[in-house]
PDB file of C-alpha atoms in Angstrom:
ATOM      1  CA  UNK B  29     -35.234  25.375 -23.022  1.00 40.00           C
ATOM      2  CA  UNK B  30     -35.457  28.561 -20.949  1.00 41.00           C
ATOM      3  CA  UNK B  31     -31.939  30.509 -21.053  1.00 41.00           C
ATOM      4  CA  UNK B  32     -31.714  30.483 -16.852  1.00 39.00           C
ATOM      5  CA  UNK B  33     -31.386  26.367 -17.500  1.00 41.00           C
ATOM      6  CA  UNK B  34     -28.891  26.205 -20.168  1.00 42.00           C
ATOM      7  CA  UNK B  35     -26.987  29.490 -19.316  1.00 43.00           C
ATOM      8  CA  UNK B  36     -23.048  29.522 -18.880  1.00 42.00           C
ATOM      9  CA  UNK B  37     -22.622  29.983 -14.925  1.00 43.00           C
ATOM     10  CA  UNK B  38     -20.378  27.398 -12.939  1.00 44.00           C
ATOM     11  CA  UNK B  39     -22.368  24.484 -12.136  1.00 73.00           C
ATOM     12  CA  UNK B  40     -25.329  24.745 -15.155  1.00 89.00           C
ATOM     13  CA  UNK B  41     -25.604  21.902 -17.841  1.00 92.00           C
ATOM     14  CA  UNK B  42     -24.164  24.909 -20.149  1.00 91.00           C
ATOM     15  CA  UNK B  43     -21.043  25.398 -18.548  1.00 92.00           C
ATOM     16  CA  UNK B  44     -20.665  21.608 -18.221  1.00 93.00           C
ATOM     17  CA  UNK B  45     -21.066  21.230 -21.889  1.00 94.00           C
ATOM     18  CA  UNK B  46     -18.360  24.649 -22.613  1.00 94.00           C
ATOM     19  CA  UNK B  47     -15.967  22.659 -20.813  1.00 94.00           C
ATOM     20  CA  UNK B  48     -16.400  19.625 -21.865  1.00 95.00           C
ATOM     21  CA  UNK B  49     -16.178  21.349 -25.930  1.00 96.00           C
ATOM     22  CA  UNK B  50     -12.854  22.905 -24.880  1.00 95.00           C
ATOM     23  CA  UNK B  51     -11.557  19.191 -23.641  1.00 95.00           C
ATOM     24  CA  UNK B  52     -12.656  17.010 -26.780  1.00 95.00           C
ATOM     25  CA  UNK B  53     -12.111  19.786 -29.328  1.00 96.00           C
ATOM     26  CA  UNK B  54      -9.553  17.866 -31.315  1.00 96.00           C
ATOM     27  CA  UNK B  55     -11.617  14.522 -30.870  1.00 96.00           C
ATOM     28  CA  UNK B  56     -14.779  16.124 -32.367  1.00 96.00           C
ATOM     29  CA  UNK B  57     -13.029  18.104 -35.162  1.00 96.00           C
ATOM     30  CA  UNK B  58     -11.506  14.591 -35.945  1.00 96.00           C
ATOM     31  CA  UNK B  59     -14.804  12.878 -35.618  1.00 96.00           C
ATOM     32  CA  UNK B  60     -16.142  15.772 -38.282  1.00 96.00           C
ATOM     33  CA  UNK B  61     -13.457  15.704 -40.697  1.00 94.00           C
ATOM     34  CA  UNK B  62     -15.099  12.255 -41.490  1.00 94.00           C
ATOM     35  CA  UNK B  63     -18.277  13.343 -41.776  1.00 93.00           C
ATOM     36  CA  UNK B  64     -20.093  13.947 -45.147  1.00 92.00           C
ATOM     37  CA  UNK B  65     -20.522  17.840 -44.510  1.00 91.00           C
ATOM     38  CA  UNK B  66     -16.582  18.150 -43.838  1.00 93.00           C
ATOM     39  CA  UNK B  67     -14.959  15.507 -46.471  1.00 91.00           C
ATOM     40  CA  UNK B  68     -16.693  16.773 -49.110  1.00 90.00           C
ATOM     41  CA  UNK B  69     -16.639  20.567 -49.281  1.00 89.00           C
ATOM     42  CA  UNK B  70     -12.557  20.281 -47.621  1.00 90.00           C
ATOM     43  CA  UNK B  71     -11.002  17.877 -50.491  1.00 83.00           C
ATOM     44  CA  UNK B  72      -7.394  19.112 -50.160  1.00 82.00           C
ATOM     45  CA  UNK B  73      -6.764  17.641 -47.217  1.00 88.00           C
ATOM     46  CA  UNK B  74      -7.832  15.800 -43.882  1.00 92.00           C
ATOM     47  CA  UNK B  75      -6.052  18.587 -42.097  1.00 94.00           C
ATOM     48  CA  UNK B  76      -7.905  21.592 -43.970  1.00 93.00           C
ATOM     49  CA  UNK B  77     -11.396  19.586 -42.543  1.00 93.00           C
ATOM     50  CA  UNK B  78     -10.132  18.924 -39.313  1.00 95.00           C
ATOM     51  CA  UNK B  79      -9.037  22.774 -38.847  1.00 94.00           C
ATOM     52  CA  UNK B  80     -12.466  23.649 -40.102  1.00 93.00           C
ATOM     53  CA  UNK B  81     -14.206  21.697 -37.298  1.00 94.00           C
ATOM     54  CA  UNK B  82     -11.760  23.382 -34.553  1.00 95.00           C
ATOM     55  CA  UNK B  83     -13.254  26.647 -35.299  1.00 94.00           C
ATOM     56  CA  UNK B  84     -16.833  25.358 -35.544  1.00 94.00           C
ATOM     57  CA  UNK B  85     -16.320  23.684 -32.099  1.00 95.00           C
ATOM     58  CA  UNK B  86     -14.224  26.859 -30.364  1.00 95.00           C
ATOM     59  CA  UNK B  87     -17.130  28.968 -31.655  1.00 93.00           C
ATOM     60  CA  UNK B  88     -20.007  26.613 -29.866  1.00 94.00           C
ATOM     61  CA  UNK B  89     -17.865  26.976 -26.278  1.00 95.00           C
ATOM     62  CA  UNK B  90     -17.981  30.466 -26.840  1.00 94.00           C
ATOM     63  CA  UNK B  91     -21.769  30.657 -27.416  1.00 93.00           C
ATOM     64  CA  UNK B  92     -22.111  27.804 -24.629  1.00 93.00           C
ATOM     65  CA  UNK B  93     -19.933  30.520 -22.399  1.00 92.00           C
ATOM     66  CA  UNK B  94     -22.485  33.634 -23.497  1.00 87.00           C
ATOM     67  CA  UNK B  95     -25.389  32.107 -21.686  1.00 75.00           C
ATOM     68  CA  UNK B  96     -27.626  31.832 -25.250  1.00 86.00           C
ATOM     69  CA  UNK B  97     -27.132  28.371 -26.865  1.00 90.00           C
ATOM     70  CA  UNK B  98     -30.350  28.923 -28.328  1.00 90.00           C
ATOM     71  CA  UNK B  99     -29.865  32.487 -29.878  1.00 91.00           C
ATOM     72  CA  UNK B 100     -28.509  31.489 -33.853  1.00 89.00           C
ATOM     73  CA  UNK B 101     -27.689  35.794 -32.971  1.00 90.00           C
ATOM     74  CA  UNK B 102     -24.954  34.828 -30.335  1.00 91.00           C
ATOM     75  CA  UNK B 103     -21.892  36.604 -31.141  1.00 88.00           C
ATOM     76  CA  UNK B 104     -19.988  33.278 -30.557  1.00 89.00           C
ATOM     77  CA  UNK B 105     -21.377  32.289 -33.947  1.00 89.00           C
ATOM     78  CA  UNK B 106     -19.929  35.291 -35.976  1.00 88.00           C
ATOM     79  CA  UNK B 107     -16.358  34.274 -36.362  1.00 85.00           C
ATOM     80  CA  UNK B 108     -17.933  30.762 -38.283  1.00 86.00           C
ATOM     81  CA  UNK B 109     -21.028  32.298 -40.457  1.00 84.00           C
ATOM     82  CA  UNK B 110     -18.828  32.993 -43.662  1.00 81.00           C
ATOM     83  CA  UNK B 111     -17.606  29.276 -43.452  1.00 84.00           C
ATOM     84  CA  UNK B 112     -20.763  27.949 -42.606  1.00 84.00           C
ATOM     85  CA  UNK B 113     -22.016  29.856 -45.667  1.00 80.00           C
ATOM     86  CA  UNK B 114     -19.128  28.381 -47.734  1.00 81.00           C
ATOM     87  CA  UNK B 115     -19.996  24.829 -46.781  1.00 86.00           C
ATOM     88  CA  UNK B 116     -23.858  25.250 -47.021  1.00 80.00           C
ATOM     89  CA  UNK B 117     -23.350  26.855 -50.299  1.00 78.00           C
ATOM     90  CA  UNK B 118     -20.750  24.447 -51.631  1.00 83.00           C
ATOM     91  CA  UNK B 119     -23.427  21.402 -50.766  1.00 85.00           C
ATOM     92  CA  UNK B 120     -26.188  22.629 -52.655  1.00 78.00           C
ATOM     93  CA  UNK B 121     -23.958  23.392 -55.865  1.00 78.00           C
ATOM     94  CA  UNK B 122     -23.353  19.890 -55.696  1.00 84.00           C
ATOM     95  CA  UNK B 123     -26.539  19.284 -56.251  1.00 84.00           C
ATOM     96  CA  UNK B 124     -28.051  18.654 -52.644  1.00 84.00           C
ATOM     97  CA  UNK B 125     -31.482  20.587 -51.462  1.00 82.00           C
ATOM     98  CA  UNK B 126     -31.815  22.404 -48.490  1.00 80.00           C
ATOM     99  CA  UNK B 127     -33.557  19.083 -46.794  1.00 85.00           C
ATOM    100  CA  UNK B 128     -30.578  17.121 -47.558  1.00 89.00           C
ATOM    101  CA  UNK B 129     -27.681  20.098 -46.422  1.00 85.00           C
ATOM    102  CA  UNK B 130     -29.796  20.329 -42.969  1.00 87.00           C
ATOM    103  CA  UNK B 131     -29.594  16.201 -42.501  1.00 92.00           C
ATOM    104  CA  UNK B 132     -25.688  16.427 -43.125  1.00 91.00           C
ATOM    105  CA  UNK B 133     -25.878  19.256 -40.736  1.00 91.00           C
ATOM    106  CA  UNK B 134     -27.627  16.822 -38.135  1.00 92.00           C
ATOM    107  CA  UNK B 135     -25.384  14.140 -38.250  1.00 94.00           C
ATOM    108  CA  UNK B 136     -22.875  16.291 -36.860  1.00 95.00           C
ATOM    109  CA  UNK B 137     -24.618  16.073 -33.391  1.00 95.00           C
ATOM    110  CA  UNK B 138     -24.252  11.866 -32.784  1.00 96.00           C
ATOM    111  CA  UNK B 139     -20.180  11.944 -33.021  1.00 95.00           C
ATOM    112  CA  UNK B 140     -20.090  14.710 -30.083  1.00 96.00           C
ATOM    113  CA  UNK B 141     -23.362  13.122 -28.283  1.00 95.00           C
ATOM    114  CA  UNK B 142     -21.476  10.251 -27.702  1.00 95.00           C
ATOM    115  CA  UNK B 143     -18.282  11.360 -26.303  1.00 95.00           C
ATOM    116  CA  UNK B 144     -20.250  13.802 -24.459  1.00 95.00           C
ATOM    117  CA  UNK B 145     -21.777  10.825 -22.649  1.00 93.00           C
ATOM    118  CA  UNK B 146     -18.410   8.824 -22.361  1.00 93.00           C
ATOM    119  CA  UNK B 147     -16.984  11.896 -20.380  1.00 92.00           C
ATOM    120  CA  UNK B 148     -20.253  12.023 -18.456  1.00 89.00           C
ATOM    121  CA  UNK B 149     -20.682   8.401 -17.463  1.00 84.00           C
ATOM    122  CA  UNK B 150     -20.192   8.745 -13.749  1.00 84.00           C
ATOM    123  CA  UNK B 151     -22.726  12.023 -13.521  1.00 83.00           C
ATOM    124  CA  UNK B 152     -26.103  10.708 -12.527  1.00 85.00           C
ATOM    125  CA  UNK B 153     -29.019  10.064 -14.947  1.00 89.00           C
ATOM    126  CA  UNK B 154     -30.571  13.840 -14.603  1.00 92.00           C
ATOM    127  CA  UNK B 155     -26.861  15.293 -14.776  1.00 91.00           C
ATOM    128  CA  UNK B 156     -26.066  13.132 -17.692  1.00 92.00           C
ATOM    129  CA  UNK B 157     -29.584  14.008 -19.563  1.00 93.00           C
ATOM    130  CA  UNK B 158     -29.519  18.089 -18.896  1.00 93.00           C
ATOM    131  CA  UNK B 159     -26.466  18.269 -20.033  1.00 94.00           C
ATOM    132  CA  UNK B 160     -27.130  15.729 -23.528  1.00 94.00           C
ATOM    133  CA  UNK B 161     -29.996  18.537 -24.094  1.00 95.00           C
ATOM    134  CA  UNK B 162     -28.193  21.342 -23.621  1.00 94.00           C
ATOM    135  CA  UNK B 163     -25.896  20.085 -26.124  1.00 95.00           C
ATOM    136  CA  UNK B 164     -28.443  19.016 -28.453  1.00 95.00           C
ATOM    137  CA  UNK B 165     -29.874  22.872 -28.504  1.00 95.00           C
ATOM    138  CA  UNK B 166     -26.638  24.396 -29.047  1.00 95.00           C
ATOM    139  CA  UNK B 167     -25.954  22.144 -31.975  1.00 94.00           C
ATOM    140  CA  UNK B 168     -29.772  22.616 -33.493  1.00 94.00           C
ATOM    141  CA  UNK B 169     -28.941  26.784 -32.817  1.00 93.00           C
ATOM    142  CA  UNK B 170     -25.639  25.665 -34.831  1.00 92.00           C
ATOM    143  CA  UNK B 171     -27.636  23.720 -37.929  1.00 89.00           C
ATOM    144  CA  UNK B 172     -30.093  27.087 -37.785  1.00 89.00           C
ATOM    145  CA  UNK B 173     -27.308  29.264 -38.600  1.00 88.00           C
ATOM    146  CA  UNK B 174     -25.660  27.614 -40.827  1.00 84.00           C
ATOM    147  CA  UNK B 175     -28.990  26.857 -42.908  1.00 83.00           C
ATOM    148  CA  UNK B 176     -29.548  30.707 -42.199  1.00 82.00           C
ATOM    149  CA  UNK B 177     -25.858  31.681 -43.926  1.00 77.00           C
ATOM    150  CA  UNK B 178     -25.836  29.427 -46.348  1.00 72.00           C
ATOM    151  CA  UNK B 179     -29.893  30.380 -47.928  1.00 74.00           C
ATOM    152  CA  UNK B 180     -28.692  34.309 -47.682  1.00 75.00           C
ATOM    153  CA  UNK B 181     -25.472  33.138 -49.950  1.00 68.00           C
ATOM    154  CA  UNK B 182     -27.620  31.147 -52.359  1.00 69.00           C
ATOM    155  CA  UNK B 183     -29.998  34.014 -52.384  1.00 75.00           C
ATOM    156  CA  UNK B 184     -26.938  36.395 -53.390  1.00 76.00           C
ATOM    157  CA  UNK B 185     -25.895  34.498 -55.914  1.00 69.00           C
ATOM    158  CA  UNK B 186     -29.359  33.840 -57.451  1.00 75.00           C
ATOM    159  CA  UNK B 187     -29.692  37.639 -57.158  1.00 75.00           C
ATOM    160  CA  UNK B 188     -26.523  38.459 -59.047  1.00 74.00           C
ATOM    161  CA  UNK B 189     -26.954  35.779 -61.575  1.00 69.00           C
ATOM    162  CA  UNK B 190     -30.612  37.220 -62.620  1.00 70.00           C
ATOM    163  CA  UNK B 191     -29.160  40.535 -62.974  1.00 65.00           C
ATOM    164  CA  UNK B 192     -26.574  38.869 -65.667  1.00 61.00           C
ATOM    165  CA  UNK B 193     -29.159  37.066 -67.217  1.00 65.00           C
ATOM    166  CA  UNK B 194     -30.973  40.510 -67.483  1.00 60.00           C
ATOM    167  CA  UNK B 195     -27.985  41.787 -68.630  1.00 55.00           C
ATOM    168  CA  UNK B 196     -27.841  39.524 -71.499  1.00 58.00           C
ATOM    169  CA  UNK B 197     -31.352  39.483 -72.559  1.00 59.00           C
ATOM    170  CA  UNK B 198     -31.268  43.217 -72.805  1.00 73.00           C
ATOM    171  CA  UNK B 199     -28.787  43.744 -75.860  1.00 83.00           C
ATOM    172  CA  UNK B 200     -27.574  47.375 -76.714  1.00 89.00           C
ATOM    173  CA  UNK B 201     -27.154  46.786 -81.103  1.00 91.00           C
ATOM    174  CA  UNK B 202     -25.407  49.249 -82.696  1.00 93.00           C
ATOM    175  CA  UNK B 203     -27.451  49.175 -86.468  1.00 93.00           C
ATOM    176  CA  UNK B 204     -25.354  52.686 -88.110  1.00 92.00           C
ATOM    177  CA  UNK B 205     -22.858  55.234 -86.754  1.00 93.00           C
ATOM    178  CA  UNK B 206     -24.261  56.877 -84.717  1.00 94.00           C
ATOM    179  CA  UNK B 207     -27.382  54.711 -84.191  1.00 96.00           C
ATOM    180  CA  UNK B 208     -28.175  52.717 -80.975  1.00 96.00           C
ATOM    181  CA  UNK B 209     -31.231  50.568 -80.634  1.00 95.00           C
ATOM    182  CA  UNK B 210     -32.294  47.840 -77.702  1.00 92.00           C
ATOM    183  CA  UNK B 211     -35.005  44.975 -78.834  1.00 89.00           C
ATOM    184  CA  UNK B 212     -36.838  44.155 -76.114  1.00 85.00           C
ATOM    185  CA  UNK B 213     -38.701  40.681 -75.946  1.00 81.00           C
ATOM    186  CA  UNK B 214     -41.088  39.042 -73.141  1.00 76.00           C
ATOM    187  CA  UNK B 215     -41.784  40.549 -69.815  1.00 75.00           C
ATOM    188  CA  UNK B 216     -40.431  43.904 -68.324  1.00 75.00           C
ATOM    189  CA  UNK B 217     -40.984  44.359 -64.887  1.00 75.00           C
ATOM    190  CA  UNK B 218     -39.292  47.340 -62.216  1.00 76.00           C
ATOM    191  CA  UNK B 219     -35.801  45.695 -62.312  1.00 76.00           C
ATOM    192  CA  UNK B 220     -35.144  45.048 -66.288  1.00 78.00           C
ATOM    193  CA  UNK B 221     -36.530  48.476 -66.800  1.00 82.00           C
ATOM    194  CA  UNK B 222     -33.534  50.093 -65.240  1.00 83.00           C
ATOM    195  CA  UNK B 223     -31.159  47.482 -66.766  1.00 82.00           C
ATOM    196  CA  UNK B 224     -32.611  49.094 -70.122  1.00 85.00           C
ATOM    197  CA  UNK B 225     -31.790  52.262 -68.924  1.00 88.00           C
ATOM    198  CA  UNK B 226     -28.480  51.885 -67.723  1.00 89.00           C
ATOM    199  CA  UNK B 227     -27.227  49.918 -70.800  1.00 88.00           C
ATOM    200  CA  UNK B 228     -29.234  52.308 -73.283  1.00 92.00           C
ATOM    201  CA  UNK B 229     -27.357  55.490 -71.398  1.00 94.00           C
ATOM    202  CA  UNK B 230     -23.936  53.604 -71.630  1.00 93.00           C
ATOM    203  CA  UNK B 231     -23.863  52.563 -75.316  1.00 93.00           C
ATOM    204  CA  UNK B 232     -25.231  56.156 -76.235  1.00 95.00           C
ATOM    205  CA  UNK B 233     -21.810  57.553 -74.527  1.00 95.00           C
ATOM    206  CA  UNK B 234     -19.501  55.055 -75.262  1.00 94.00           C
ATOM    207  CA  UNK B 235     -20.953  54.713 -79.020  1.00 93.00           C
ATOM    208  CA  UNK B 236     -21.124  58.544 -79.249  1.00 94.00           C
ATOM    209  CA  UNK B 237     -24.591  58.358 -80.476  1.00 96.00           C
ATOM    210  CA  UNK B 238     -27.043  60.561 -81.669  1.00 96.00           C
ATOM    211  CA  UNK B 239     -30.016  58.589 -82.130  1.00 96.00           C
ATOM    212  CA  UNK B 240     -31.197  55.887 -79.789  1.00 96.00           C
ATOM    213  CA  UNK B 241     -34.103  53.161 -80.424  1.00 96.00           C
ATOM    214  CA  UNK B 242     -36.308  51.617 -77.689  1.00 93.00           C
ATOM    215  CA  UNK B 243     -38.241  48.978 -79.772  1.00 92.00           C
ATOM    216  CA  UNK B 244     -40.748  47.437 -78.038  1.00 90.00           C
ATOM    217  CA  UNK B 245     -42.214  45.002 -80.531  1.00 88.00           C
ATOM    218  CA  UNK B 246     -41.690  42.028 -78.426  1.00 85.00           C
ATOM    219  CA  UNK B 247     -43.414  43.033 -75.038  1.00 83.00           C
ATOM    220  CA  UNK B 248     -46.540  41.967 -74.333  1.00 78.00           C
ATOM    221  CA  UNK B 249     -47.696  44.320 -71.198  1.00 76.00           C
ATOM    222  CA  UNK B 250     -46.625  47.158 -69.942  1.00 75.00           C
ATOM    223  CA  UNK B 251     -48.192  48.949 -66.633  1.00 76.00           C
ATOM    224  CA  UNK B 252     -47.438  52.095 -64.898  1.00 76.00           C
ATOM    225  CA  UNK B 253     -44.450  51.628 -63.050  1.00 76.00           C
ATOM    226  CA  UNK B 254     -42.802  50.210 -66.558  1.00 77.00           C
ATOM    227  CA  UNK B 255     -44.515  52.922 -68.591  1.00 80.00           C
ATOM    228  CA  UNK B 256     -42.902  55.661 -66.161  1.00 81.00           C
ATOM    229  CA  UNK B 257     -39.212  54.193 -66.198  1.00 82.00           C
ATOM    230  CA  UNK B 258     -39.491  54.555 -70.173  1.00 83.00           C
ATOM    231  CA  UNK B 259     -40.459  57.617 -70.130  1.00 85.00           C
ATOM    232  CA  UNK B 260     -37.450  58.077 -67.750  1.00 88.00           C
ATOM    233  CA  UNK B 261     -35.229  56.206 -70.325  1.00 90.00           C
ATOM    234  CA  UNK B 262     -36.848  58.713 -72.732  1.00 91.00           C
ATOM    235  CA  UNK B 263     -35.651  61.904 -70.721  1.00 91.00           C
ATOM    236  CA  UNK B 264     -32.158  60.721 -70.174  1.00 94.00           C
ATOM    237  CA  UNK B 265     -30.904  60.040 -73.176  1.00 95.00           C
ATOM    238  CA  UNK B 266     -32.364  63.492 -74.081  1.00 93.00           C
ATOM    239  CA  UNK B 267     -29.995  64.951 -71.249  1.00 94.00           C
ATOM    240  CA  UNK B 268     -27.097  63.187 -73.057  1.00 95.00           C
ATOM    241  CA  UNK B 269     -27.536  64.942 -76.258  1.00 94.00           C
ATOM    242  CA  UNK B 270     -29.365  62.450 -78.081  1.00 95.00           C
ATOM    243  CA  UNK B 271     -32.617  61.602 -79.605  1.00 95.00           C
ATOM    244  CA  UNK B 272     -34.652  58.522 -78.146  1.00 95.00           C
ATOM    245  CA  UNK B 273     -37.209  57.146 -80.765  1.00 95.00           C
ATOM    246  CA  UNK B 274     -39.357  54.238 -79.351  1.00 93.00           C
ATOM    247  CA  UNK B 275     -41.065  51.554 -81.693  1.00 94.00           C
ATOM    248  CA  UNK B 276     -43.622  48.941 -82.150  1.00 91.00           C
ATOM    249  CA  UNK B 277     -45.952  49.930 -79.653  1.00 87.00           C
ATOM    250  CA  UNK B 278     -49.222  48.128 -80.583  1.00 84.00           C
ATOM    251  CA  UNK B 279     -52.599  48.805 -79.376  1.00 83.00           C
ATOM    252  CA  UNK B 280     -52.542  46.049 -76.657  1.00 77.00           C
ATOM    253  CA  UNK B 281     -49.306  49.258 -74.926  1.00 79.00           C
ATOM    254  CA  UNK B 282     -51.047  51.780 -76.094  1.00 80.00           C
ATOM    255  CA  UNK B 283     -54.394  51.706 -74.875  1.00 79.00           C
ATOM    256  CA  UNK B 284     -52.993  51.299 -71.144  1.00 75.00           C
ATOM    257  CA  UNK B 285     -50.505  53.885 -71.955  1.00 76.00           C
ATOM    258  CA  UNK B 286     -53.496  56.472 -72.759  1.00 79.00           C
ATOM    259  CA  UNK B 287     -55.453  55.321 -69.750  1.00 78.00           C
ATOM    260  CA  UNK B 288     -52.079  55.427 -67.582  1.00 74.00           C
ATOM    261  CA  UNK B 289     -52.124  59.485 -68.350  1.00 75.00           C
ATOM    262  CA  UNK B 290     -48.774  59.423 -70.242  1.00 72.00           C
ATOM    263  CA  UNK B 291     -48.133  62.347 -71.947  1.00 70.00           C
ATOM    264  CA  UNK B 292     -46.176  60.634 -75.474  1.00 72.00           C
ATOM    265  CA  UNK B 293     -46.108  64.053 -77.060  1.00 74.00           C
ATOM    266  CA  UNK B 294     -42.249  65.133 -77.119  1.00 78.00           C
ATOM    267  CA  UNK B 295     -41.688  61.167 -78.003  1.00 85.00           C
ATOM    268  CA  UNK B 296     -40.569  60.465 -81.171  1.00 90.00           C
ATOM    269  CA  UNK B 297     -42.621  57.132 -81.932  1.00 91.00           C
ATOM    270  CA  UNK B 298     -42.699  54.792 -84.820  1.00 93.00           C
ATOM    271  CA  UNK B 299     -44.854  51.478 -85.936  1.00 91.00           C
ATOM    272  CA  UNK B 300     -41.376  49.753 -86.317  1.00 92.00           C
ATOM    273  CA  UNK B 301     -37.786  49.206 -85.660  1.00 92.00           C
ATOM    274  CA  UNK B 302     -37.561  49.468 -89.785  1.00 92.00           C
ATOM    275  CA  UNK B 303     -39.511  52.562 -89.573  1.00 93.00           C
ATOM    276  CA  UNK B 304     -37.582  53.994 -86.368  1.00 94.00           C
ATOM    277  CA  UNK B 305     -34.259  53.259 -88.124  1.00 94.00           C
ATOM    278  CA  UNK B 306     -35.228  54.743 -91.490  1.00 93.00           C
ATOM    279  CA  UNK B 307     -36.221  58.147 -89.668  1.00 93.00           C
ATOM    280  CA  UNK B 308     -32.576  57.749 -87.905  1.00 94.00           C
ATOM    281  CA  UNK B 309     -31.118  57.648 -90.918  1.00 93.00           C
ATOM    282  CA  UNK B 310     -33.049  60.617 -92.700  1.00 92.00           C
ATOM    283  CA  UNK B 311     -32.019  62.275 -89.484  1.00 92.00           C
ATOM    284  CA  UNK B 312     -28.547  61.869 -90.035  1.00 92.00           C
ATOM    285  CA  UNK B 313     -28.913  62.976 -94.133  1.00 88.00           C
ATOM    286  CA  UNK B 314     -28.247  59.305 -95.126  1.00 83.00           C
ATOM    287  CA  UNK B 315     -29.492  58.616 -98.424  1.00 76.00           C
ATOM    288  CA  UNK B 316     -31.120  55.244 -99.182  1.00 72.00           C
ATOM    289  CA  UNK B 317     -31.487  53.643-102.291  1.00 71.00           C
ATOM    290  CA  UNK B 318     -34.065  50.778-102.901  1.00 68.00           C
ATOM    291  CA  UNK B 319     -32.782  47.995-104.845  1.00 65.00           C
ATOM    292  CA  UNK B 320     -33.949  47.772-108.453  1.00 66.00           C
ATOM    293  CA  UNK B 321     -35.559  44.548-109.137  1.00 66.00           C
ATOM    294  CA  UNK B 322     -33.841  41.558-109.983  1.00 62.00           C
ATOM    295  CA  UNK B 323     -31.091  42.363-107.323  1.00 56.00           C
ATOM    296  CA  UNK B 324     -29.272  45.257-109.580  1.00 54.00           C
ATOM    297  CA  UNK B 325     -28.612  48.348-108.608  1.00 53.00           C
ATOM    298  CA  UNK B 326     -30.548  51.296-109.516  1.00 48.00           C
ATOM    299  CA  UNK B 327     -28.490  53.919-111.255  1.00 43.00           C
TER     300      UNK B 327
END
């Protein structure tokens, strides 16, 4: 609908529908509090969902006043986004998609439709249906939003929950005082890289470590951008006083890592994490003893 139609001057379907918001506000927020959307994300109390549709409905009168009922940008809308969010978040934790949150959303628009045309009975037919559609836009504006608020939250979350799972999938082991070592398994990619890096850096200060092991046995692939933040990993914990080693590259690294350009020659490499921890260890003037056979000790 073009924004001179539904704008919020005296006299426009717009106004007639701000006005009309301000007069029913506590007969639609009672309406709502009924409502799937409200009774189930507000389960303290009625009140606490009847409160929550107030502000929803002040906030549409103020974006009804503003002239842009179809703008989900309206700065009537700002003062509801985080509890929009909330609710649209809250829905699809329990389980519902984003087809399902929306359909809640819609129902919201029949309840205030029909008191809408209750108040509006004695306007004419056009007055009665300009006015119905300028409703109906600022409420699909309102569903926008809150699908908009409630997909960035879900997308925050998602993002900070794959950082913990990288987290946890990147283990800093400490194998010997003074020895540090991360086993890395499956796919690396940009992100996990510098989760390697950061943990790798923090374990070699807080452990006070003088050797630290980058086994990478259990990748599969590694290309340039991955190859680069090793190296990277390489050169920092050298700035922290200790000595990276990096293991179990096979030839299916290697090859790319020789076409890539790398220059490997101030690495300290090794076939395994066995071998990488046994040069630690000669490193540090341990001395190990193989075990006789039979289980005894060699004397």
């Amino acid at each position: 609908m073009p924004q001179h139609e539904t704008g919020g001057a005296p006299g426009t379907p717009a106004h007639e529908v701000r006005d009309f918001l301000r007069r029913r506000s506590e007969q639609i927020a009672q309406r709502w509090a009924d409502e799937p959307l409200f009774r189930t994300v507000f389960t303290v109390s009625r009140e606490e969902a009847v409160e929550a549709g107030r502000a929803v409905v002040d906030a549409l009168a103020r974006v009804a006043d503003s002239r842009r009922v179809e703008d989900p940008d309206a700065a009537g809308f700002s003062a509801v986004r985080e509890q929009l969010a909330r609710m649209g978040a809250a829905r699809s934790r329990a389980g519902l998609s984003a087809a399902q949150v929306s359909s809640e959303l819609a129902a919201l628009l029949p309840p205030v439709d029909r008191l809408l045309v209750a108040d509006l009975e004695r306007e004419g037919p056009e007055r009665l249906r300009e006015c119905s559609t300028a409703l109906t836009v600022l409420m699909g504006t309102l569903r926008l939003v809150a699908m908009q608020t409630a997909l960035s939250e879900i997308q925050a979350l998602t993002d900070r929950q794959r950082l913990q799972l990288l987290e946890v999938a990147t283990p800093v082991i400490k194998l010997w005082d003074g020895i540090v070592a991360v086993p890395l398994i499956g796919t690396l990619d940009s992100a996990r890289s510098q989760v390697v890096m950061e943990a790798l850096l923090n374990a070699v200060v807080d452990q006070h470590a003088r050797f630290a092991i980058l086994d990478i046995t259990g990748v599969s692939t590694v290309d340039s951008l991955v190859a680069q933040h090793l190296m990277k990993t390489v050169d920092a914990v050298r700035l922290l006083g200790a000595e990276c080693v990096v293991s179990g590259i096979r030839p299916a690294i290697a090859q790319p890592i020789v076409h890539l350009g790398l220059d490997l020659g101030t690495v300290k490499t090794r076939a395994g994490l066995a071998d990488a921890l046994g040069h630690c260890l000669d490193e540090l003037g341990a001395n190990i003893v193989a075990a006789a056979p039979g289980g005894a000790d060699r004397r």
